[in-house]
Every structure is written in C-alpha cells, then in structure tokens.
CSV table of C-alpha atoms in Angstrom, one decimal:
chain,number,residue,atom,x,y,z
A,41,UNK,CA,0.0,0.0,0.0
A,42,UNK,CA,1.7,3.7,-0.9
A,43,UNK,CA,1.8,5.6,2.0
A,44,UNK,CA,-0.3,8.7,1.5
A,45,UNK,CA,1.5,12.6,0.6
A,46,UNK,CA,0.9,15.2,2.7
A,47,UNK,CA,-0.1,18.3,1.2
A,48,UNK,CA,1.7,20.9,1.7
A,49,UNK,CA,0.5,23.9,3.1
A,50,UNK,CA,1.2,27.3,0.9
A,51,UNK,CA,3.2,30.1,3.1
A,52,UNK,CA,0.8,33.3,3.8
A,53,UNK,CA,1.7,36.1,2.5
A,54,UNK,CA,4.2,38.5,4.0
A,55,UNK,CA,5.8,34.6,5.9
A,56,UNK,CA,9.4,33.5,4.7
A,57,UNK,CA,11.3,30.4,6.0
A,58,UNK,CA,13.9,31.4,7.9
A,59,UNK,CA,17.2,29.5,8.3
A,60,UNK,CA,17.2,27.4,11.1
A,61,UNK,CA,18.4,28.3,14.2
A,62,UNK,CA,21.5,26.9,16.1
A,63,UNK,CA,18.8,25.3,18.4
A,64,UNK,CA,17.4,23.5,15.5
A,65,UNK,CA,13.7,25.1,15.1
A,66,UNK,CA,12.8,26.7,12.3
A,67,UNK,CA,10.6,29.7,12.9
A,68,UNK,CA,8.1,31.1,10.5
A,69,UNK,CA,7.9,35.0,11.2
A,70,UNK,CA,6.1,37.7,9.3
A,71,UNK,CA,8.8,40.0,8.0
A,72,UNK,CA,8.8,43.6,8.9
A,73,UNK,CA,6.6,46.3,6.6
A,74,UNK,CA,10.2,48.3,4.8
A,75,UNK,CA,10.3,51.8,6.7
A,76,UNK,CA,9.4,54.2,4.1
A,77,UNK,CA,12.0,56.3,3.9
A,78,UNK,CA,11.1,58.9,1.5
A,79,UNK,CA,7.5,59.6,2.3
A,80,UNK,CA,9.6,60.2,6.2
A,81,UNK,CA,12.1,62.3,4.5
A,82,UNK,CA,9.1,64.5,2.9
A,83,UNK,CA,7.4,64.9,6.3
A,84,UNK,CA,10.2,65.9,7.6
A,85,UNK,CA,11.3,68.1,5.3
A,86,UNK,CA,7.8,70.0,5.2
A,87,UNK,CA,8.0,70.5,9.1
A,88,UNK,CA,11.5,72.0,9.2
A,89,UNK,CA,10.0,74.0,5.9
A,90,UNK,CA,7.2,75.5,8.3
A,91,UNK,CA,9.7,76.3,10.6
A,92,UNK,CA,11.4,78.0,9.1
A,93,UNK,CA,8.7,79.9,7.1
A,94,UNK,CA,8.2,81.3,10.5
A,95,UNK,CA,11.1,82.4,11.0
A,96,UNK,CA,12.2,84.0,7.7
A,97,UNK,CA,9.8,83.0,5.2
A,98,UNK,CA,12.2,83.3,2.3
A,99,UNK,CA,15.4,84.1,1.8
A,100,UNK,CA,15.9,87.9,2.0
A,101,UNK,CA,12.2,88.0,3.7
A,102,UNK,CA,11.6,89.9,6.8
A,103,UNK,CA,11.8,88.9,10.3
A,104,UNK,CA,8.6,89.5,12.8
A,105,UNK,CA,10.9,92.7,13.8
A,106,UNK,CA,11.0,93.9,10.3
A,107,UNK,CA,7.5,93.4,9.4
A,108,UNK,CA,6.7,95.3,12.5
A,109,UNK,CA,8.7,97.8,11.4
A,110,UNK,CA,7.4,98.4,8.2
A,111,UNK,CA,4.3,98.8,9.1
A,112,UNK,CA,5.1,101.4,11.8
A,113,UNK,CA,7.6,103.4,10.0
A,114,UNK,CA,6.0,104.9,7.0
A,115,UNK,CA,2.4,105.7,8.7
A,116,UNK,CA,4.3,107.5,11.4
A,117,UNK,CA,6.3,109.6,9.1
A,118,UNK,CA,3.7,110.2,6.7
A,119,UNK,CA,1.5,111.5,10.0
A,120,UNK,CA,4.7,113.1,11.5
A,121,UNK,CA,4.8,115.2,8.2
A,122,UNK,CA,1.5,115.7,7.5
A,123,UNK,CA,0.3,117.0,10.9
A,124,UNK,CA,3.7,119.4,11.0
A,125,UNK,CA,2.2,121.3,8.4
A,126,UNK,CA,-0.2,123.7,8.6
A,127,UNK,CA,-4.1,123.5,8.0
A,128,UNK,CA,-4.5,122.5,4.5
A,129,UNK,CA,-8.2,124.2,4.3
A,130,UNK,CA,-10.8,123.0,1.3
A,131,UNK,CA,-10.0,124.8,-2.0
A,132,UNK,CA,-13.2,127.0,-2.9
A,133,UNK,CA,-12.5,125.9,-6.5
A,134,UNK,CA,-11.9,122.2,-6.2
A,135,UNK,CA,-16.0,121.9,-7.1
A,136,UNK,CA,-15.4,124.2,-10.3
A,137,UNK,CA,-14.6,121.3,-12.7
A,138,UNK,CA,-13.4,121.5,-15.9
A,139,UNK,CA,-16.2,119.7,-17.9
A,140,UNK,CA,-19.5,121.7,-16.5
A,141,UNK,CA,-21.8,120.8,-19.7
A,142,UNK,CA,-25.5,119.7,-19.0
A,143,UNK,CA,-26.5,117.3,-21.5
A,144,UNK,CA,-29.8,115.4,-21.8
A,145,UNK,CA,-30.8,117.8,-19.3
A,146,UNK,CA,-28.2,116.3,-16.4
A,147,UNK,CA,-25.9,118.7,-15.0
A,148,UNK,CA,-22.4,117.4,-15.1
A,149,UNK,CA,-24.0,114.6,-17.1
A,150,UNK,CA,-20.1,112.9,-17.7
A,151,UNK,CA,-18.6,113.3,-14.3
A,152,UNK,CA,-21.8,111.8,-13.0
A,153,UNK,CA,-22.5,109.0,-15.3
A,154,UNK,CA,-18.6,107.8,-14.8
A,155,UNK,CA,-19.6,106.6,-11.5
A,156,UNK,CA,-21.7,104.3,-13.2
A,157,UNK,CA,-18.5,101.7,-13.5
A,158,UNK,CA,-17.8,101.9,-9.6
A,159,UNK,CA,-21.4,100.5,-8.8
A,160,UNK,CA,-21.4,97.7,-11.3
A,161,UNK,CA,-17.4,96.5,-10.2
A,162,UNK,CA,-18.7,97.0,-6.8
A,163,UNK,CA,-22.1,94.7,-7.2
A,164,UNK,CA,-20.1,92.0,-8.7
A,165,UNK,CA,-17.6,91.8,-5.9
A,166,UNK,CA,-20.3,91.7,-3.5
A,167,UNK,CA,-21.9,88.6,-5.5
A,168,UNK,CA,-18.6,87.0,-5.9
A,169,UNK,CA,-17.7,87.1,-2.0
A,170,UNK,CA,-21.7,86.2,-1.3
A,171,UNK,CA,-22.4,83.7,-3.3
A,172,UNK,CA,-19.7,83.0,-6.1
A,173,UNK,CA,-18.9,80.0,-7.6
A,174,UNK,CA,-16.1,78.8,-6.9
A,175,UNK,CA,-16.3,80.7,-3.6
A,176,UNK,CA,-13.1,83.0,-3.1
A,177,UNK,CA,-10.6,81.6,-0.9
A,178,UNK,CA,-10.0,83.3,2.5
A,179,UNK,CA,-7.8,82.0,5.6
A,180,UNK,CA,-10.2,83.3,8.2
A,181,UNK,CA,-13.7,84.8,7.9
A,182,UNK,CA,-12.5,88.5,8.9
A,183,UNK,CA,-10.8,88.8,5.7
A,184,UNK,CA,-14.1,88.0,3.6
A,185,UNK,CA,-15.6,90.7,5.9
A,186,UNK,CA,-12.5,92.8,5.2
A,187,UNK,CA,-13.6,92.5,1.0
A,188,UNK,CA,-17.3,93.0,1.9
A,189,UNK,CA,-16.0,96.4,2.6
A,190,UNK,CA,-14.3,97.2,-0.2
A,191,UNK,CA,-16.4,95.9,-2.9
A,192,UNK,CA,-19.6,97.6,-0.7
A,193,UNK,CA,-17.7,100.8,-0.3
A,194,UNK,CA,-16.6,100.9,-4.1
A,195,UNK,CA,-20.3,100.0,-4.9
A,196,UNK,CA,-21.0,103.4,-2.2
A,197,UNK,CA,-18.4,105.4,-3.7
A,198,UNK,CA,-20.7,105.2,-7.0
A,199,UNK,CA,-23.7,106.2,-6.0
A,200,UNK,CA,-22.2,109.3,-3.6
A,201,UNK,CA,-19.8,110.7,-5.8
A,202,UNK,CA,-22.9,110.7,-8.6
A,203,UNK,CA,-24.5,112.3,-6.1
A,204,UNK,CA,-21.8,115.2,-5.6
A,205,UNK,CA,-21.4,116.1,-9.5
A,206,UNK,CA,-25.1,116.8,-9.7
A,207,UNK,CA,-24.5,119.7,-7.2
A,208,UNK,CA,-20.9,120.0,-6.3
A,209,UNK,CA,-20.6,121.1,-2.6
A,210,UNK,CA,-18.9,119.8,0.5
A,211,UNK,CA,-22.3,119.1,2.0
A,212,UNK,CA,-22.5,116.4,-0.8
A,213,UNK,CA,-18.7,115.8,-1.2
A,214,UNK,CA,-18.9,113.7,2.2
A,215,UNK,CA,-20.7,111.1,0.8
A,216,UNK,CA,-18.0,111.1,-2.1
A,217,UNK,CA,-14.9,110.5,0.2
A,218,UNK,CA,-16.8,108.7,3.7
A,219,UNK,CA,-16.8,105.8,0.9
A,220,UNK,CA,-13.2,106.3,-0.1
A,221,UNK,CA,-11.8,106.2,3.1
A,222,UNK,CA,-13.7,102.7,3.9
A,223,UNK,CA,-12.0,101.0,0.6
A,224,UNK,CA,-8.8,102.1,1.0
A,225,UNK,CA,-8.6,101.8,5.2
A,226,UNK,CA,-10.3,97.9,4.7
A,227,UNK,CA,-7.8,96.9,1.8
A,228,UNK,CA,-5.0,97.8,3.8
A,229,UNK,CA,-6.2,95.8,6.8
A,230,UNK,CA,-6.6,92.9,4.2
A,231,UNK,CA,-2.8,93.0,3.4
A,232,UNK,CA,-1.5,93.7,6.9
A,233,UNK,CA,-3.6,90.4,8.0
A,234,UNK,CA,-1.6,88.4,4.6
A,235,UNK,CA,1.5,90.1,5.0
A,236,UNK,CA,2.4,90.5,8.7
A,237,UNK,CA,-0.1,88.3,10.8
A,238,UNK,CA,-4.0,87.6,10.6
A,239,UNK,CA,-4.0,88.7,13.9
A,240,UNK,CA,-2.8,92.1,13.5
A,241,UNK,CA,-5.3,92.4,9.9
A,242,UNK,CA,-8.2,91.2,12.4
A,243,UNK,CA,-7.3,93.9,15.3
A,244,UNK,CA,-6.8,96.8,12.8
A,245,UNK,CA,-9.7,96.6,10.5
A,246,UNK,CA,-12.0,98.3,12.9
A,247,UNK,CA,-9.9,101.1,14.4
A,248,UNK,CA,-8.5,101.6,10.0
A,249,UNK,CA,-12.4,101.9,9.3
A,250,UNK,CA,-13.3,104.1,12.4
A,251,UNK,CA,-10.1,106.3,11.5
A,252,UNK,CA,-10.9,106.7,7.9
A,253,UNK,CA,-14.4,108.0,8.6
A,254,UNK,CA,-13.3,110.0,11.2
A,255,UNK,CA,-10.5,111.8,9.1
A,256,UNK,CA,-13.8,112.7,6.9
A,257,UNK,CA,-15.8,114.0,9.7
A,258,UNK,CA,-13.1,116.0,11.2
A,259,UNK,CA,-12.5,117.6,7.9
A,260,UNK,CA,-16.4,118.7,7.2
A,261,UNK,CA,-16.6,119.4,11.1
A,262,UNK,CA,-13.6,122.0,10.5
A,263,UNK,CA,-15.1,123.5,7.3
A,264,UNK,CA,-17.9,123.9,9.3
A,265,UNK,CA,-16.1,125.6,11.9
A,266,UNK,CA,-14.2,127.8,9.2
A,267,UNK,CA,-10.8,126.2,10.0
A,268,UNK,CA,-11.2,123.7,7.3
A,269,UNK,CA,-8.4,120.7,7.7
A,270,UNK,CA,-7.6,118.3,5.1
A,271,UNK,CA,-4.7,116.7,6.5
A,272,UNK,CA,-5.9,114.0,8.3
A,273,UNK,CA,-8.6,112.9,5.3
A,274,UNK,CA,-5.1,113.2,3.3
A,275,UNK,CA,-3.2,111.0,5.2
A,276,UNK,CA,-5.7,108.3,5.2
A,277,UNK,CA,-5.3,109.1,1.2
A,278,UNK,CA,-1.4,108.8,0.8
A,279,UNK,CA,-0.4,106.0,4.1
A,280,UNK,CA,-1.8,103.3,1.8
A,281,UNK,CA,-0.8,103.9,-1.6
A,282,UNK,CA,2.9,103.9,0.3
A,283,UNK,CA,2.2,101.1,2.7
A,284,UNK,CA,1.1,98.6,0.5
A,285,UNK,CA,3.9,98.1,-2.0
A,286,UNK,CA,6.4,98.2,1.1
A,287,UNK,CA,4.8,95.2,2.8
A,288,UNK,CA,4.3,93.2,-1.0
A,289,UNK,CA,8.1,94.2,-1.3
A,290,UNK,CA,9.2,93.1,2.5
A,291,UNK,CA,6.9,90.4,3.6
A,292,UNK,CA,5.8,87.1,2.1
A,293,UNK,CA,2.4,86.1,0.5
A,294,UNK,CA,0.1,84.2,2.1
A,295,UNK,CA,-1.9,84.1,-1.6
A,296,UNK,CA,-0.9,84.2,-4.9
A,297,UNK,CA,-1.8,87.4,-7.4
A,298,UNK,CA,0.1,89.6,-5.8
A,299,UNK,CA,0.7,91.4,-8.9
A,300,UNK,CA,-3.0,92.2,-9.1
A,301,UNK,CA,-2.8,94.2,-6.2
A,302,UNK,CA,0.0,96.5,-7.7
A,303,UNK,CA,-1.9,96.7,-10.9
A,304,UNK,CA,-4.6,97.9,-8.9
A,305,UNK,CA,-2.9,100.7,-6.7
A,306,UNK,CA,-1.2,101.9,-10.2
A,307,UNK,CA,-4.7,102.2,-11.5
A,308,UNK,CA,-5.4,104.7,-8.3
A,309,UNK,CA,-2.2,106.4,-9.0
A,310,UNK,CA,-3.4,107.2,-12.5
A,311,UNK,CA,-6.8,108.1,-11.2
A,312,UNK,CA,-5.1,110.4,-8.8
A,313,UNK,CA,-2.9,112.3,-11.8
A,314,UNK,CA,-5.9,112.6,-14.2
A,315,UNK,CA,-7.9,114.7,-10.9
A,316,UNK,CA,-4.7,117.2,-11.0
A,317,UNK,CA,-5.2,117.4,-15.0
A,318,UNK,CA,-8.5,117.8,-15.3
A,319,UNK,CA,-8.8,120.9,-17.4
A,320,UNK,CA,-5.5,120.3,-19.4
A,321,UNK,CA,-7.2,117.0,-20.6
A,322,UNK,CA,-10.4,118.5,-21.2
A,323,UNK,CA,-8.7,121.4,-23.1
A,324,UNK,CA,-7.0,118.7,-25.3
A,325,UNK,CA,-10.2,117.8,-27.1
A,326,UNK,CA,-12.7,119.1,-25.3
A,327,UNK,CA,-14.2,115.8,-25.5
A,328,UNK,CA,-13.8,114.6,-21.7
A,329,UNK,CA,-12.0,115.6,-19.0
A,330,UNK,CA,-9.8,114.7,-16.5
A,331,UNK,CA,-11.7,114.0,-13.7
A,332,UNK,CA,-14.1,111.7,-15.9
A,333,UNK,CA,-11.1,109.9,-17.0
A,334,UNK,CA,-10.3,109.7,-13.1
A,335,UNK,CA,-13.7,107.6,-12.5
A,336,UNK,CA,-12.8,105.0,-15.2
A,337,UNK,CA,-9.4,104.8,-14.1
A,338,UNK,CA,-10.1,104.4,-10.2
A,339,UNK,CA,-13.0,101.8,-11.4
A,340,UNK,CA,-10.5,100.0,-13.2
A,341,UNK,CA,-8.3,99.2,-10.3
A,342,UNK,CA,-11.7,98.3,-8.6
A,343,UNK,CA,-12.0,95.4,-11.1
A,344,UNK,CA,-8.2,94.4,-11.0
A,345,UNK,CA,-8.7,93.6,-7.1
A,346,UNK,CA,-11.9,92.0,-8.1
A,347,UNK,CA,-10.0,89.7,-10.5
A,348,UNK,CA,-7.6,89.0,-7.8
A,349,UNK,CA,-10.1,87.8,-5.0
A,350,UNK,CA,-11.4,85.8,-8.2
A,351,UNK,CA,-8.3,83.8,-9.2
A,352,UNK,CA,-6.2,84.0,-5.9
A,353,UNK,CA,-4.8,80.4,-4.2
A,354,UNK,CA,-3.4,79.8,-1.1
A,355,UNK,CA,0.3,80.3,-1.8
C-alpha cells in the first residue's frame, strides 16, 4: 500500500522560512513592513520648511521685527509730516470742474455717469464674495468681511460721488470720500492680515475703518467751523498707496496674485494724476475731462482687485 503525501501547506503572504536556528527550530515569522523612507524624508522636510517659514519666510524676507517695522515706520512719518504742516483748508474751486456741460438735461451729465462703472465693479464683488462660484478663498472669515468692505464701499463710492457732481458742494462731497476712506482703510487691513499676521489684519480693520471715517468728519466738522483741515482725510489718502507696495516688497504672501494688487494701486495712481489734470485733458479735445477719465481709471483698479479675489490660491 503507498503511503499517502501530505499536502503541503502554501506560506501566507508576508511569511518566509527562515534559516534554522543553532537550536534547531525553524521559525516562521512575518517580516517587517520596509520603513518608508522617503515619504519620512518629505514629512520631515515639510515640518522644518514651516519652521522655518516662521522664522524667515524666504530668503531675504523679513523677520517678525522687520515686518513690524514696516508697518510702523511709514504711517508714522507720513503723520509726523502731515500733521507738522499747517491747515490745508478745502479749495473754494476744487467743485469748479473743468467739464460743467448739461446734457440730456443732467448737470455734469459725464462726471456723473462715470460713477456708473464703480457701482457695477462694486455689485459684482459683493456677488462673488456672497455667493460666487467657486467661492473665493480666505484664511479666516474676517478677511471676507475685510472685501465686503471694499467691494460695498466701491459699490458706495458710485452712487455718492454721482450724487456730488449733480451739485458740487462739501455738503454732498462727504458722501463722495466717507466711501473712499472705507475701501482704502479695509484693503489695507486685508494686506497687513496676509502680510504680517492675521491677527494684526483682524485687530486693525475696525480702528483703520473708524479712522478713515473719522478723518472725513473732522474735515467737514472744520469747514464747518471755518478752519477747514484736510490733513488727516489726506493721510488716510497717501499712508496706503505707500504702505502697501512696502509690505508686497518686504513680507511674504500668504496668496498668490500679488501682482494684481499692484496693478490695482497703479490704477489709483493714474486716477489720482488725471484729478490734477482735469482741465488740461479736457482742453485737449474738449471731449472729456480729467476727472471723468479719473472715475474710469479708479473703477479699473476696482476690477483688478476683483479679479484678484477671483483667481487667488493659497500660496
């Protein structure tokens, strides 16, 4: 009779047969899983990355010291300057515009129907940050807040300075710049919160806000009084313009289109030079005028920082 084979059992998976030990048992072990080296390396890498993105964020960037510094320095000369000097009163002839035709029966009809762009850029941001699809991307919710602002003050800033240019007086010139002041006091809270620290963006937006309307006020209140003072609505005007660029410069992103944001203050800049040549362009053609060309211009740079909130990524 032939004896019978045992069948062999197959080895799991992940058991190898060992050699056999000086004690003469063989044992059957499960081998260990291989380290994975490089997805360790990676994580490692990526930690000491954050680290030192805290520290210096990029080579040449600034320090917590020098970001702090930045910030400080300029606003406190620009103030330091501005208040040194004396009164700067309202010019009686800043509402004696170059381009004074009524057509269709509208006073002013081109300086008013510029504004018509600031609305329209303005609605759209507003619908964007509200309801937009894909939603624009924001760290923290203070910083959507922080572009309600602008797009709602840009929207504002429409319908006041349309307002003004039917009847130019300072009565009606307050609701042109109260606007103003909350685009350009929020959109620099917005890139101190990105640049230097969410933190400092999130303590700053209200006390930027209540000091841009205040520089307003102060200003009517003193024309009022008959000791009118533009300095501090003009501060609020230039600390900005010079702020910004210095902390895209000096401090690292914490989105991409950066550039957008520089396309957008040059805009400003532009709008701010066609307001001082307002009758030399009109006298050019006679066809507009400076200050019309300022509405487009300041409307553009409107859109480029709605394009930005658009298309911007964490960077």
């Amino acid at each position: 009779m032939v004896p019978r084979r045992r069948r062999a059992h197959p080895v799991p998976p992940g058991l190898l047969r060992r050699p056999r030990r000086p004690g003469g048992l063989r044992l059957d072990r499960p081998l260990p899983r291989p380290r994975r080296g490089r997805a360790a390396a990676r994580a490692l890498a990526r930690v000491v990355a954050r680290g030192r993105d805290r520290a210096v964020s990029r080579p040449g960037g600034a320090t917590r010291a020098a970001r702090a510094l930045c910030l400080a320095a300029p606003a406190l000369a620009a103030a330091a300057v501005l208040l040194g000097l004396p009164r700067i009163a309202q010019d009686s002839a800043y509402h004696a515009f170059a381009d004074g035709r009524t057509l269709l029966g509208v006073p002013n009809l081109l300086n008013v129907a510029s504004n018509a762009p600031f609305v329209v850029v303005g609605a759209l941001g507003l619908l964007a940050l509200l309801r937009g699809r894909p939603a624009p991307v924001f760290r923290e919710p203070w910083e959507r807040t922080a572009f309600l602002v602008v797009f709602a003050g840009t929207a504002l800033t429409g319908v006041g300075s349309a307002w003004y240019h039917l009847a130019p007086a300072n009565a009606a010139l307050v609701w042109d710049r109260l606007p103003i002041t909350l685009v350009l006091m929020a959109l620099l809270a917005a890139v101190v919160g990105e640049r230097v620290g969410a933190r400092a963006g999130r303590r700053l937006l209200p006390v930027l806000l209540a000091t841009g309307v205040a520089s307003v006020v102060y200003w009517y209140a003193s024309e009022a009084a008959g000791a009118g003072d533009l300095r501090p609505y003009a501060l609020v005007q230039f600390v900005p313009l010079v702020l910004i660029p210095l902390l895209l410069a000096l401090c690292p992103p914490a989105y991409t289109r950066g550039g957008d944001l520089l396309v957008a203050l040059g805009w400003y800049v532009a709008a701010k030079l066609l307001e001082q040549a307002d009758a030399a362009v009109f006298a050019a053609g006679r066809l507009v005028s400076g200050h019309t060309l300022k509405h487009l211009a300041a409307a553009a740079g409107a859109w480029w920082l709605l394009r930005m909130v658009r298309s911007r990524r964490p960077a």
